[in-house]
Amino acid sequence: MRKYLLLLRVLISDSIRGIGGSGELRAGKKRKRPSIFAEKPWLALVISYSVIMVYSSFFGVAMTRTLKLLGMEDQFVSSVAFMIPVITVIFGFMQGISSLYHEDKTEFFLALPIKPGTYVASKLTEAFIYIFVAVASFFLPALLAHAIVAGRTVGFYFLILPFILLNSIAPFAILLIPVFFLMRFTRFARNKDRFQLISNLIFTVVIMAFALTMSRVSSQMGMEQTPGLLIPESVYSPGLRYIPSSLFADLMLRNANSWQSLLYLFLLAAVNMASVAVMLFAASKLYLPGVLGSKGSQAVRVLTEEQIRKALKPRSQTRALISKEWKLLLRSPTFFMQTILSSVIMPVAMILGGIIGGTAGGDAMDSIFADQIAYFQSDAWWRSDLWIVVMVFVAAGVFFGSFNMASSTAISRQGQTFQTTKLIPAAAHRQLIAWVFPGISVSGTLWLLTILVIGTFLKFSPLLILVAAIIGWNSTYMVQMAGICIDMKYPTLNWTRENQAVKNSKSAMIGMFGSMGLAGVFVAFGFLLNSVTNGNSAITSSFLLVLALGLTAFFTWLAQRMASELLERVEI
């Protein structure tokens, strides 16, 4: 146990230390004081997760108040019980592959006087700790806020932490078992990068399809049909019956005011112990052979004469630079998953979450959606509530754009090869366009598709869809320009592994969570101005639009200026 804890401490410290790896560009020979994030890399994690926790608490308060009016407070607990394993599986698959199979120090640790099983257990624990911190950041503040607003008993507060912990261990343990088999016995798994990219895409589609299927089942059958002594009352999501850990966790927390919760806690612990035991057995047989036998290299690609002729064909300079950026972004699954994949998952997850919540809520939720449809078909949204519509679209566009970190890591992804960028005979503004084009195009496309889906469901008028598209495009563009400015200020160039350039780097985290904070600022300014102007919707809306356009123009000008100075002052 002592060696296990010592090794776990070393692994976690090494992982956190990688966050502070800087590699900033220096202008001249002037020495700059190291960033506080370089000296205290854990501070970046604290700040980033604090932002998530603030949003989580707001979400818990808003949802609980809505459900309390309908007399469905327990619906919140059931929804969280179902979402925890979903989030655990999605993030666990990404973190598990990255942490377990992108390890370049395995041979070093195995040479130490420790048992292989100790190293395997430490690696698995390290991978789970990051998953648990992420899951707890998403749901712990929401559950605490729910308990306060709903007036839960004291026992509810004591069971929140076991609810989150034990509801995430079993899904993560079961998830890793097929991963071990794939990495050990398939030829497909020999190429780490290809395995990580394709498997993440497939697994994301499977999870979304499962959530949608559960929502359809919910509309066709009720949990009141569930038999057995262990489930004496109805639960709101039929998906829980297929996830024992979530089912027992849900029943445990909903019965926190009775001794029956201890029975469900015991059953929940038993399910987790069985899952972990099976996972450890599989890991002892499959993990080390799989990770030591995997190869990340690819065969050298040989171009045909036609491909060579096509590659050498004269083309636009801007088009060539944009093509280079796309190839750099998509050359590695790590770059793709850490920059673009989350921005694709977020709108899909939010839409499916609305569908699941709507079907699980029954007639009460149907009436709410009917009221919303009637509202947007009337002229009330632009006569009296235009400022709310503008504020929501501006903040939502910023929030959606914050998950796309393609621009906030554009410089860092180039690594040491960025030093040769100065030699490219292209103007600074052309290179700037190429750096931000992937992020802007992806964010703009996703925003348009999201608005079309939501607008079709809520029957938006064509004018409202056009307003939402334009405002959202401006917001996503603003976020991407702000992101490239941050990356030019704090680039991470001295990296040895690709995930160091895009995962937990200063530019990525500041860009992502700074944008989330900016969305909150827009909301705060909207309510403040509406109060100051005595509810004048036109003035409030105009100010929000002017503020958004002004920030967009400012970040565009700042990015052009910083790009010119950066390309001129970098020493080769």
Coordinates of C-alpha atoms in Angstrom, one line a residue:
M1 CA 0.0 0.0 0.0
R2 CA 2.9 2.4 0.8
K3 CA 4.5 1.9 -2.6
Y4 CA 1.1 2.2 -4.3
L5 CA 0.4 5.6 -2.6
L6 CA 4.0 6.8 -3.3
L7 CA 3.8 5.8 -7.0
L8 CA 0.3 7.4 -7.3
R9 CA 1.7 10.7 -5.9
V10 CA 4.5 10.7 -8.4
L11 CA 2.2 10.0 -11.3
I12 CA -0.2 12.7 -10.4
S13 CA 2.6 15.2 -9.7
D14 CA 4.1 14.5 -13.1
S15 CA 0.8 14.9 -14.8
I16 CA 0.0 18.3 -13.1
R17 CA 3.6 19.5 -13.7
G18 CA 3.0 19.1 -17.4
I19 CA 0.3 21.7 -17.3
G20 CA 2.8 24.4 -16.3
G21 CA 5.2 23.6 -19.2
S22 CA 5.4 26.9 -20.9
G23 CA 7.5 27.6 -24.0
E24 CA 6.5 31.2 -24.4
L25 CA 8.0 33.2 -27.1
R26 CA 10.6 35.7 -26.0
A27 CA 11.1 39.1 -27.6
G28 CA 14.8 39.9 -27.5
K29 CA 16.9 38.8 -24.5
K30 CA 14.8 40.3 -21.8
R31 CA 14.0 37.8 -19.1
K32 CA 10.4 37.7 -18.0
R33 CA 9.2 36.5 -14.7
P34 CA 7.6 33.0 -15.0
S35 CA 3.9 32.9 -15.1
I36 CA 2.1 32.1 -11.9
F37 CA 0.6 29.1 -13.7
A38 CA 4.1 27.9 -14.5
E39 CA 5.1 28.1 -10.8
K40 CA 1.7 26.7 -9.5
P41 CA 0.2 24.6 -12.3
W42 CA -2.5 23.3 -9.9
L43 CA -3.9 26.8 -9.7
A44 CA -5.0 26.6 -13.3
L45 CA -7.0 23.5 -12.5
V46 CA -8.6 25.1 -9.5
I47 CA -9.7 28.2 -11.5
S48 CA -11.0 26.1 -14.4
Y49 CA -13.0 23.7 -12.3
S50 CA -14.3 26.6 -10.2
V51 CA -15.9 28.1 -13.3
I52 CA -17.6 24.8 -14.0
M53 CA -18.8 24.6 -10.4
V54 CA -20.4 28.1 -10.5
Y55 CA -22.3 27.2 -13.7
S56 CA -23.3 23.9 -12.0
S57 CA -24.8 25.6 -9.0
F58 CA -26.8 28.0 -11.2
F59 CA -28.1 25.0 -13.1
G60 CA -29.1 23.2 -9.9
V61 CA -31.0 26.2 -8.6
A62 CA -32.9 26.9 -11.9
M63 CA -33.8 23.2 -12.5
T64 CA -34.9 22.6 -8.9
R65 CA -37.2 25.7 -8.9
T66 CA -38.8 24.6 -12.1
L67 CA -39.3 21.0 -11.0
K68 CA -40.5 22.1 -7.6
L69 CA -43.4 24.0 -9.2
L70 CA -44.4 20.8 -10.9
G71 CA -44.0 18.7 -7.7
M72 CA -41.2 16.6 -9.3
E73 CA -38.2 17.4 -7.2
D74 CA -37.0 13.8 -7.4
Q75 CA -36.8 14.1 -11.1
F76 CA -33.6 16.1 -10.7
V77 CA -31.9 13.3 -8.7
S78 CA -33.0 10.7 -11.3
S79 CA -31.6 12.8 -14.1
V80 CA -28.3 13.3 -12.4
A81 CA -28.1 9.6 -11.6
F82 CA -28.5 8.8 -15.2
M83 CA -26.1 11.6 -16.5
I84 CA -23.2 10.7 -14.2
P85 CA -22.4 7.3 -15.9
V86 CA -22.9 8.9 -19.3
I87 CA -20.4 11.7 -18.6
T88 CA -18.1 9.2 -16.9
V89 CA -18.1 6.9 -19.9
I90 CA -17.6 9.7 -22.4
F91 CA -14.8 11.5 -20.5
G92 CA -13.5 8.2 -19.2
F93 CA -13.0 6.8 -22.6
M94 CA -11.0 9.8 -23.7
Q95 CA -9.0 10.2 -20.4
G96 CA -8.5 6.4 -20.1
I97 CA -7.0 6.0 -23.5
S98 CA -4.9 9.1 -23.2
S99 CA -3.6 8.3 -19.7
L100 CA -3.2 4.6 -19.9
Y101 CA -2.0 4.1 -23.5
H102 CA -0.1 7.3 -24.2
E103 CA 2.3 6.6 -21.3
D104 CA 6.0 6.9 -22.4
K105 CA 7.5 6.0 -19.0
T106 CA 6.1 2.6 -18.5
E107 CA 9.4 0.8 -19.0
F108 CA 11.0 3.2 -16.5
F109 CA 8.5 2.5 -13.7
L110 CA 8.6 -1.2 -14.3
A111 CA 12.3 -1.2 -13.7
L112 CA 11.7 0.1 -10.2
P113 CA 11.5 -2.4 -7.3
I114 CA 7.7 -2.5 -7.4
K115 CA 5.3 -5.2 -8.5
P116 CA 3.6 -4.8 -11.9
G117 CA 0.2 -5.0 -10.2
T118 CA 1.1 -2.0 -8.1
Y119 CA 1.9 0.1 -11.2
V120 CA -1.2 -1.0 -12.9
A121 CA -3.4 -0.1 -9.9
S122 CA -1.7 3.3 -9.6
K123 CA -2.3 4.1 -13.3
L124 CA -5.9 3.1 -13.1
T125 CA -6.4 5.2 -10.0
E126 CA -4.7 8.2 -11.6
A127 CA -7.0 7.9 -14.6
F128 CA -10.1 7.7 -12.4
I129 CA -9.1 10.7 -10.2
Y130 CA -9.3 13.1 -13.1
I131 CA -12.7 11.6 -14.1
F132 CA -14.0 11.9 -10.6
V133 CA -12.9 15.5 -10.3
A134 CA -14.6 16.4 -13.6
V135 CA -17.8 14.6 -12.7
A136 CA -17.9 16.1 -9.2
S137 CA -17.3 19.6 -10.7
F138 CA -20.3 19.1 -13.0
F139 CA -22.8 17.7 -10.4
L140 CA -21.7 18.3 -6.8
P141 CA -22.6 22.0 -6.7
A142 CA -25.8 21.3 -8.6
L143 CA -26.8 18.7 -6.0
L144 CA -25.9 20.9 -3.1
A145 CA -27.9 23.8 -4.6
H146 CA -30.8 21.4 -5.2
A147 CA -30.7 20.2 -1.6
I148 CA -30.9 23.8 -0.3
V149 CA -33.7 24.9 -2.7
A150 CA -35.7 21.7 -2.2
G151 CA -35.2 21.7 1.6
R152 CA -33.7 18.2 1.7
T153 CA -32.9 16.5 5.0
V154 CA -29.5 16.3 6.6
G155 CA -29.0 12.7 5.4
F156 CA -29.3 13.9 1.8
Y157 CA -26.2 16.0 2.3
F158 CA -24.1 13.2 3.7
L159 CA -25.1 10.9 0.8
I160 CA -24.3 13.3 -2.0
L161 CA -20.5 12.4 -2.1
P162 CA -21.1 8.6 -2.0
F163 CA -23.8 9.1 -4.6
I164 CA -21.3 10.7 -7.1
L165 CA -18.3 8.6 -6.2
L166 CA -20.0 5.2 -6.3
N167 CA -22.1 6.1 -9.3
S168 CA -18.9 6.8 -11.4
I169 CA -16.6 4.0 -10.3
A170 CA -18.7 1.1 -11.7
P171 CA -19.2 2.6 -15.2
F172 CA -15.5 3.5 -15.4
A173 CA -14.5 0.0 -14.4
I174 CA -16.8 -1.7 -16.8
L175 CA -15.7 0.7 -19.6
L176 CA -12.0 -0.3 -19.3
I177 CA -12.6 -4.0 -19.7
P178 CA -13.4 -3.9 -23.5
V179 CA -10.6 -1.3 -23.8
F180 CA -8.1 -3.8 -22.4
F181 CA -9.3 -6.5 -24.8
L182 CA -9.1 -4.3 -27.8
M183 CA -5.6 -3.0 -27.0
R184 CA -4.4 -6.5 -26.4
F185 CA -5.9 -8.7 -29.1
T186 CA -6.7 -6.5 -32.1
R187 CA -4.4 -5.4 -34.9
F188 CA -6.5 -2.3 -35.1
A189 CA -5.3 -1.3 -31.7
R190 CA -1.6 -1.4 -32.8
N191 CA -1.9 2.1 -34.1
K192 CA -2.6 4.2 -31.1
D193 CA -3.6 7.4 -32.9
R194 CA -6.0 5.7 -35.3
F195 CA -7.5 3.6 -32.5
Q196 CA -8.1 6.7 -30.3
L197 CA -9.7 8.8 -33.0
I198 CA -12.1 6.2 -34.5
S199 CA -13.0 4.6 -31.2
N200 CA -13.9 7.9 -29.6
L201 CA -16.1 8.9 -32.5
I202 CA -17.8 5.5 -32.5
F203 CA -18.3 5.5 -28.8
T204 CA -19.7 9.0 -28.7
V205 CA -22.3 8.0 -31.3
V206 CA -23.2 4.9 -29.3
I207 CA -23.7 6.9 -26.1
M208 CA -25.9 9.5 -27.9
A209 CA -27.9 6.8 -29.5
F210 CA -28.4 5.0 -26.2
A211 CA -29.6 8.2 -24.6
L212 CA -32.0 8.9 -27.4
T213 CA -33.3 5.3 -27.2
M214 CA -33.9 5.6 -23.5
S215 CA -35.9 8.7 -24.1
R216 CA -38.1 6.9 -26.7
V217 CA -38.6 4.0 -24.3
S218 CA -39.6 6.5 -21.6
S219 CA -42.5 7.8 -23.8
Q220 CA -43.8 4.3 -24.4
M221 CA -43.6 2.7 -20.9
G222 CA -43.5 3.7 -17.3
M223 CA -41.3 2.7 -14.5
E224 CA -44.5 2.0 -12.4
Q225 CA -44.3 -1.5 -14.1
T226 CA -41.0 -2.3 -12.5
P227 CA -41.4 -5.3 -10.1
G228 CA -39.4 -6.4 -7.2
L229 CA -38.8 -5.5 -3.5
L230 CA -35.6 -3.6 -4.3
I231 CA -37.5 -1.1 -6.4
P232 CA -40.6 -0.3 -4.4
E233 CA -41.3 3.1 -6.0
S234 CA -41.2 4.5 -9.5
V235 CA -38.1 6.1 -10.9
Y236 CA -38.3 8.6 -13.7
S237 CA -35.8 7.4 -16.3
P238 CA -36.1 3.8 -17.6
G239 CA -32.5 3.9 -18.5
L240 CA -31.7 3.5 -14.9
R241 CA -32.9 -0.1 -14.9
Y242 CA -30.1 -1.0 -17.3
I243 CA -27.4 0.6 -15.1
P244 CA -27.5 -1.1 -11.6
S245 CA -25.1 1.4 -10.0
S246 CA -27.2 4.4 -11.1
L247 CA -30.4 2.7 -10.1
F248 CA -29.3 2.0 -6.6
A249 CA -27.6 5.4 -6.3
D250 CA -30.9 7.1 -7.4
L251 CA -33.0 5.1 -4.9
M252 CA -30.4 5.7 -2.1
L253 CA -30.4 9.5 -2.5
R254 CA -34.2 9.8 -3.0
N255 CA -34.8 7.8 0.2
A256 CA -32.2 9.7 2.2
N257 CA -34.7 10.5 4.9
S258 CA -35.2 6.8 5.8
W259 CA -33.1 3.8 6.9
Q260 CA -33.9 2.2 3.5
S261 CA -31.1 4.4 2.0
L262 CA -28.5 2.2 3.9
L263 CA -29.8 -0.9 2.1
Y264 CA -29.4 0.8 -1.3
L265 CA -25.9 2.1 -0.2
F266 CA -24.9 -1.5 0.6
L267 CA -26.2 -2.7 -2.8
L268 CA -24.4 0.1 -4.6
A269 CA -21.1 -0.7 -2.8
A270 CA -21.5 -4.3 -3.7
V271 CA -22.0 -3.5 -7.4
N272 CA -18.9 -1.3 -7.4
M273 CA -16.7 -3.9 -5.6
A274 CA -17.8 -6.6 -8.2
S275 CA -17.1 -4.2 -11.1
V276 CA -13.7 -3.2 -9.8
A277 CA -12.7 -6.8 -9.1
V278 CA -13.5 -7.8 -12.6
M279 CA -11.7 -4.8 -14.0
L280 CA -8.5 -5.4 -11.9
F281 CA -8.5 -9.1 -13.0
A282 CA -8.7 -8.1 -16.7
A283 CA -6.1 -5.4 -16.2
S284 CA -3.6 -7.8 -14.5
K285 CA -3.8 -10.0 -17.6
L286 CA -4.2 -7.6 -20.4
Y287 CA -3.0 -4.0 -19.6
L288 CA 0.8 -4.3 -19.6
P289 CA 1.0 -6.6 -22.7
G290 CA -1.4 -4.2 -24.5
V291 CA 0.5 -1.0 -23.6
L292 CA 3.9 -2.4 -24.3
G293 CA 2.9 -4.0 -27.5
S294 CA 1.1 -1.0 -29.0
K295 CA 2.8 1.1 -31.7
G296 CA 2.1 4.7 -32.6
S297 CA 4.0 4.8 -35.9
Q298 CA 2.4 4.8 -39.3
A299 CA 3.6 3.4 -42.6
V300 CA 5.3 6.0 -44.9
R301 CA 2.8 7.2 -47.4
V302 CA 4.0 7.0 -51.1
L303 CA 2.4 9.5 -53.4
T304 CA 1.5 8.7 -57.0
E305 CA 2.5 10.9 -59.9
E306 CA -1.0 12.3 -60.1
Q307 CA -1.0 13.1 -56.4
I308 CA 2.4 14.8 -56.7
R309 CA 1.2 16.8 -59.7
K310 CA -1.9 17.9 -57.9
A311 CA 0.0 18.9 -54.8
L312 CA 2.4 21.0 -56.8
K313 CA -0.4 22.7 -58.8
P314 CA -0.4 26.5 -58.2
R315 CA -3.1 27.7 -55.9
S316 CA -4.1 30.7 -53.7
Q317 CA -1.7 31.5 -50.9
T318 CA -4.5 31.9 -48.4
R319 CA -6.0 28.6 -49.5
A320 CA -2.7 26.8 -49.1
L321 CA -2.2 28.2 -45.6
I322 CA -5.7 27.1 -44.6
S323 CA -5.1 23.7 -46.0
K324 CA -1.9 23.4 -44.0
E325 CA -3.8 24.3 -40.8
W326 CA -6.5 21.8 -41.4
K327 CA -3.9 19.1 -42.0
L328 CA -2.1 20.1 -38.8
L329 CA -5.3 20.0 -36.8
L330 CA -6.4 16.6 -38.1
R331 CA -3.0 14.9 -38.2
S332 CA -3.4 13.7 -34.6
P333 CA -6.5 12.3 -32.7
T334 CA -5.2 14.2 -29.7
F335 CA -5.5 17.6 -31.5
F336 CA -8.9 16.7 -32.9
M337 CA -10.4 15.4 -29.6
Q338 CA -9.1 18.2 -27.4
T339 CA -10.0 21.0 -29.7
I340 CA -13.1 20.2 -31.8
L341 CA -14.7 17.0 -30.5
S342 CA -16.0 18.6 -27.3
S343 CA -17.6 21.4 -29.4
V344 CA -19.4 18.8 -31.5
I345 CA -20.6 16.8 -28.4
M346 CA -21.9 19.8 -26.5
P347 CA -24.8 20.9 -28.8
V348 CA -25.8 17.2 -29.4
A349 CA -25.8 16.5 -25.7
M350 CA -27.9 19.6 -24.9
I351 CA -30.4 18.8 -27.6
L352 CA -30.7 15.1 -26.5
G353 CA -30.8 16.3 -22.9
G354 CA -33.8 18.4 -23.7
I355 CA -35.5 15.5 -25.5
I356 CA -34.8 13.1 -22.6
G357 CA -36.0 15.6 -20.0
G358 CA -39.1 16.4 -22.1
T359 CA -40.2 12.8 -22.5
A360 CA -39.4 11.9 -18.9
G361 CA -41.4 14.8 -17.6
G362 CA -44.6 13.6 -19.3
D363 CA -47.6 15.9 -19.7
A364 CA -46.2 18.6 -17.5
M365 CA -43.1 19.0 -19.6
D366 CA -45.2 18.8 -22.8
S367 CA -47.3 21.7 -21.6
I368 CA -44.2 23.8 -21.0
F369 CA -42.9 23.1 -24.5
A370 CA -46.4 24.0 -25.9
D371 CA -46.2 27.3 -24.0
Q372 CA -42.8 28.0 -25.4
I373 CA -43.9 27.2 -29.0
A374 CA -46.9 29.6 -28.6
Y375 CA -44.6 32.3 -27.2
F376 CA -42.2 32.3 -30.1
Q377 CA -45.0 32.2 -32.7
S378 CA -46.4 35.4 -31.2
D379 CA -44.8 38.9 -31.4
A380 CA -44.0 39.1 -27.7
W381 CA -40.4 38.0 -28.1
W382 CA -39.5 41.2 -30.0
R383 CA -42.0 43.7 -28.6
S384 CA -41.3 43.3 -24.9
D385 CA -38.6 40.6 -24.5
L386 CA -36.2 41.5 -27.2
W387 CA -33.4 42.2 -24.8
I388 CA -33.8 38.7 -23.3
V389 CA -33.6 37.1 -26.7
V390 CA -30.5 39.1 -27.7
M391 CA -28.8 38.4 -24.3
V392 CA -29.5 34.6 -24.6
F393 CA -28.2 34.4 -28.1
V394 CA -25.1 36.4 -27.4
A395 CA -24.3 34.5 -24.2
A396 CA -25.2 31.1 -25.8
G397 CA -23.0 31.8 -28.8
V398 CA -20.0 32.7 -26.6
F399 CA -20.7 29.6 -24.4
F400 CA -20.9 27.3 -27.4
G401 CA -17.7 28.8 -29.0
S402 CA -15.8 28.4 -25.7
F403 CA -15.8 24.6 -26.2
N404 CA -14.0 24.9 -29.6
M405 CA -10.3 25.4 -28.7
A406 CA -9.0 25.2 -32.3
S407 CA -8.0 28.8 -32.4
S408 CA -6.8 29.1 -28.8
T409 CA -4.2 26.3 -29.5
A410 CA -3.4 27.2 -33.1
I411 CA 0.2 28.5 -32.3
S412 CA 0.8 25.8 -29.6
R413 CA 0.0 23.0 -32.0
Q414 CA 2.9 23.9 -34.2
G415 CA 5.4 23.4 -31.5
Q416 CA 9.0 24.1 -32.4
T417 CA 8.1 24.2 -36.1
F418 CA 6.4 27.5 -35.5
Q419 CA 9.9 29.1 -35.7
T420 CA 9.9 28.3 -39.4
T421 CA 6.6 30.1 -39.9
K422 CA 8.4 33.4 -40.0
L423 CA 10.2 32.2 -43.2
I424 CA 6.9 31.7 -45.0
P425 CA 6.6 34.5 -47.6
A426 CA 3.1 35.4 -46.6
A427 CA 1.6 38.5 -45.0
A428 CA 0.7 38.3 -41.3
H429 CA -3.0 38.8 -42.0
R430 CA -3.1 35.8 -44.3
Q431 CA -1.5 33.6 -41.8
L432 CA -3.9 34.9 -39.1
I433 CA -6.8 33.9 -41.3
A434 CA -5.4 30.4 -41.7
W435 CA -4.9 30.1 -37.9
V436 CA -8.5 30.9 -37.0
F437 CA -10.3 29.5 -40.1
P438 CA -10.8 26.0 -38.7
G439 CA -12.2 27.2 -35.4
I440 CA -14.5 29.8 -36.9
S441 CA -15.8 27.5 -39.6
V442 CA -16.6 24.6 -37.2
S443 CA -18.2 26.9 -34.6
G444 CA -20.2 28.7 -37.1
T445 CA -21.5 25.6 -38.7
L446 CA -22.4 23.9 -35.4
W447 CA -24.2 27.1 -34.2
L448 CA -26.3 27.2 -37.4
L449 CA -27.2 23.5 -37.2
T450 CA -28.1 23.9 -33.5
I451 CA -30.3 26.9 -34.2
L452 CA -32.0 25.1 -37.1
V453 CA -32.8 22.1 -34.9
I454 CA -34.0 24.1 -32.0
G455 CA -35.9 26.5 -34.2
T456 CA -37.6 23.7 -36.0
F457 CA -38.7 22.1 -32.7
L458 CA -39.9 25.3 -31.1
K459 CA -41.2 26.6 -34.5
F460 CA -39.2 29.8 -34.6
S461 CA -40.1 32.3 -37.2
P462 CA -37.7 32.8 -40.1
L463 CA -36.8 36.3 -38.7
L464 CA -36.0 34.8 -35.3
I465 CA -33.8 32.1 -36.9
L466 CA -32.0 34.8 -38.9
V467 CA -31.4 37.0 -35.8
A468 CA -30.2 34.0 -33.8
A469 CA -27.8 32.9 -36.6
I470 CA -26.2 36.4 -37.0
I471 CA -25.8 37.1 -33.3
G472 CA -24.4 33.7 -32.6
W473 CA -22.0 33.8 -35.6
N474 CA -20.7 37.1 -34.2
S475 CA -20.3 35.6 -30.7
T476 CA -18.5 32.5 -32.0
Y477 CA -16.2 34.6 -34.2
M478 CA -15.4 36.9 -31.2
V479 CA -14.5 33.9 -29.0
Q480 CA -12.1 32.4 -31.7
M481 CA -10.4 35.8 -32.2
A482 CA -10.0 36.1 -28.4
G483 CA -8.6 32.6 -28.3
I484 CA -5.9 33.2 -30.9
C485 CA -4.8 36.4 -29.0
I486 CA -4.4 34.3 -25.8
D487 CA -2.4 31.7 -27.6
M488 CA -0.1 34.3 -29.1
K489 CA 0.4 35.6 -25.6
Y490 CA 0.9 32.3 -23.9
P491 CA 1.9 29.7 -26.5
T492 CA 3.1 26.2 -25.4
L493 CA 5.9 25.3 -27.9
N494 CA 8.3 23.2 -25.9
W495 CA 6.2 20.0 -25.8
T496 CA 7.3 16.5 -26.3
R497 CA 3.8 14.9 -26.4
E498 CA 1.0 16.3 -28.5
N499 CA -1.5 16.4 -25.6
Q500 CA 0.8 18.9 -23.8
A501 CA 0.0 21.4 -26.5
V502 CA -3.8 21.2 -26.3
K503 CA -4.7 19.6 -23.0
N504 CA -4.6 21.7 -19.9
S505 CA -2.3 24.3 -21.5
K506 CA -2.6 27.8 -20.3
S507 CA -3.9 29.2 -23.6
A508 CA -6.5 26.5 -23.9
M509 CA -7.8 26.8 -20.4
I510 CA -7.8 30.6 -20.3
G511 CA -9.5 30.6 -23.7
M512 CA -12.2 28.1 -22.7
F513 CA -13.0 29.2 -19.2
G514 CA -12.5 32.9 -20.0
S515 CA -15.1 32.6 -22.7
M516 CA -17.5 31.0 -20.2
G517 CA -16.9 33.9 -17.8
L518 CA -17.5 36.3 -20.7
A519 CA -20.9 34.7 -21.3
G520 CA -21.8 35.3 -17.7
V521 CA -20.7 38.9 -18.0
F522 CA -23.1 39.5 -20.9
V523 CA -25.9 38.0 -18.8
A524 CA -25.0 40.2 -15.8
F525 CA -24.8 43.3 -18.0
G526 CA -28.1 42.5 -19.6
F527 CA -30.0 42.3 -16.3
L528 CA -28.2 45.4 -14.9
L529 CA -29.0 47.5 -17.9
N530 CA -32.6 46.4 -18.0
S531 CA -32.9 47.5 -14.4
V532 CA -31.1 50.8 -15.0
T533 CA -33.3 51.6 -18.0
N534 CA -36.5 50.7 -16.2
G535 CA -37.2 47.7 -18.5
N536 CA -36.5 49.5 -21.8
S537 CA -36.0 46.6 -24.1
A538 CA -34.7 48.6 -27.1
I539 CA -31.9 50.3 -25.2
T540 CA -30.8 47.1 -23.4
S541 CA -30.8 45.1 -26.7
S542 CA -28.9 47.9 -28.5
F543 CA -26.2 48.1 -25.8
L544 CA -25.7 44.3 -25.8
L545 CA -25.3 44.3 -29.6
V546 CA -22.9 47.2 -29.5
L547 CA -20.9 45.6 -26.7
A548 CA -20.7 42.3 -28.6
L549 CA -19.7 44.0 -31.9
G550 CA -17.3 46.2 -30.1
L551 CA -15.5 43.3 -28.5
T552 CA -15.4 41.5 -31.8
A553 CA -13.8 44.5 -33.5
F554 CA -11.4 44.9 -30.6
F555 CA -10.2 41.3 -30.6
T556 CA -9.9 41.3 -34.4
W557 CA -7.7 44.4 -34.3
L558 CA -5.7 43.0 -31.4
A559 CA -5.1 39.7 -33.2
Q560 CA -3.9 41.4 -36.3
R561 CA -1.5 43.6 -34.3
M562 CA -0.2 40.7 -32.2
A563 CA 0.3 38.5 -35.3
S564 CA 2.4 41.1 -37.0
E565 CA 4.6 41.7 -34.0
L566 CA 4.9 37.9 -33.3
L567 CA 6.1 37.1 -36.8
E568 CA 8.5 40.0 -36.7
R569 CA 10.1 39.5 -33.3
V570 CA 10.5 35.8 -33.0
E571 CA 14.1 34.8 -32.9
I572 CA 15.0 31.8 -35.1

